[in-house]
Amino acid sequence: MGKRVALVLAGCGVFDGSEIHEASAALVHLSRAGAEVKIFAPNIEQRDVVNHLKGSQTEEKRNVLVESARLARGNIQDLAELKAAEFDAVIFPGGFGVAKNLCSWAIDGKNCTVNEHVNSTLQAFHSAKKPIGLCCISPVLAAKVFPGCEVTVGQDKNVDGRFPDAETASAIAELGCKHICKNVNESHVDKANKIVTTCAFMCKAPLHEIFDGIGTMVQEVLKLA
């Protein structure tokens, strides 16, 4: 029987929701591994709505759960209904929606607050010693909720201009966590906390390399499950 995995989304679209390619990659790798996946998102209003063609904020109001349903093809549940006891692992794709809707990192950095249902979900899986997978910017959730944990968001320096958000690693260290430098096609496993992270689009890399990196994260999560 395949592992039961919860996937938590933050909207639909890189600039105000979940990064679509990351969410899709995670789902493809989980499907290939025979996992049974259920998708969740918090039933809250988005912090903002971005016109992805122009890159500018609009006056629209959108709901994170409703927007995430686009990626889930309608098959999605309110994050408040997620019960860790029913799953073997949980995975969070990245995208600015993680830093805007699941927490306030985009505004407050290391002083951010984490959405109550996101926090309780992370705590529940961690307490049950069940693995947590995070990619792109979502490792900051673990850094905020679990001081002392180990995560990666890629490199801590902007190597060859491929890691423009490398300062995130410093903020993670300031939270009392250990940042582990990894390439885009790699993931890091914090065995003590059962947290698996990979940098995905925190690195400027070809899409297939990001896809492969997310694959290593999914594989390691399933090994720990």
PDB file of C-alpha atoms in Angstrom, residues 15-16 46-50 57 95-114 137 140 144 168 171:
ATOM      1  CA  PHE A  15       3.780  35.684  -7.097  1.00  0.00           C
ATOM      2  CA  ASP A  16       0.777  35.333  -4.776  1.00  0.00           C
ATOM      3  CA  GLN A  46      -4.861  36.071   0.113  1.00  0.00           C
ATOM      4  CA  ARG A  47      -2.547  38.816   1.362  1.00  0.00           C
ATOM      5  CA  ASP A  48      -2.571  40.279  -2.143  1.00  0.00           C
ATOM      6  CA  VAL A  49      -3.410  39.398  -5.747  1.00  0.00           C
ATOM      7  CA  VAL A  50      -0.763  39.867  -8.421  1.00  0.00           C
ATOM      8  CA  GLN A  57      -0.562  44.087  -7.496  1.00  0.00           C
ATOM      9  CA  GLY A  95       5.890  30.137  -4.159  1.00  0.00           C
ATOM     10  CA  PHE A  96       5.441  33.630  -2.731  1.00  0.00           C
ATOM     11  CA  GLY A  97       2.066  32.533  -1.383  1.00  0.00           C
ATOM     12  CA  VAL A  98       3.927  30.565   1.281  1.00  0.00           C
ATOM     13  CA  ALA A  99       5.639  33.773   2.421  1.00  0.00           C
ATOM     14  CA  LYS A 100       2.442  35.837   2.107  1.00  0.00           C
ATOM     15  CA  ASN A 101      -0.467  33.541   2.962  1.00  0.00           C
ATOM     16  CA  LEU A 102       0.946  30.672   5.033  1.00  0.00           C
ATOM     17  CA  CYS A 103       3.122  33.075   7.011  1.00  0.00           C
ATOM     18  CA  SER A 104       4.189  36.735   6.879  1.00  0.00           C
ATOM     19  CA  TRP A 105       7.834  36.163   5.867  1.00  0.00           C
ATOM     20  CA  ALA A 106       7.432  38.356   2.749  1.00  0.00           C
ATOM     21  CA  ILE A 107       6.631  41.330   4.996  1.00  0.00           C
ATOM     22  CA  ASP A 108       8.315  40.537   8.314  1.00  0.00           C
ATOM     23  CA  GLY A 109      11.211  38.216   7.439  1.00  0.00           C
ATOM     24  CA  LYS A 110      12.513  36.250  10.444  1.00  0.00           C
ATOM     25  CA  ASN A 111      10.029  38.121  12.678  1.00  0.00           C
ATOM     26  CA  CYS A 112       7.105  36.623  10.778  1.00  0.00           C
ATOM     27  CA  THR A 113       4.043  34.929  12.189  1.00  0.00           C
ATOM     28  CA  VAL A 114       2.802  31.570  10.892  1.00  0.00           C
ATOM     29  CA  ILE A 137      10.849  29.366   0.266  1.00  0.00           C
ATOM     30  CA  VAL A 140      11.368  29.108   6.351  1.00  0.00           C
ATOM     31  CA  LYS A 144      10.335  29.560  12.302  1.00  0.00           C
ATOM     32  CA  THR A 168      17.339  33.993   3.189  1.00  0.00           C
ATOM     33  CA  ALA A 171      17.821  34.931   8.178  1.00  0.00           C
TER      34      ALA A 171
END
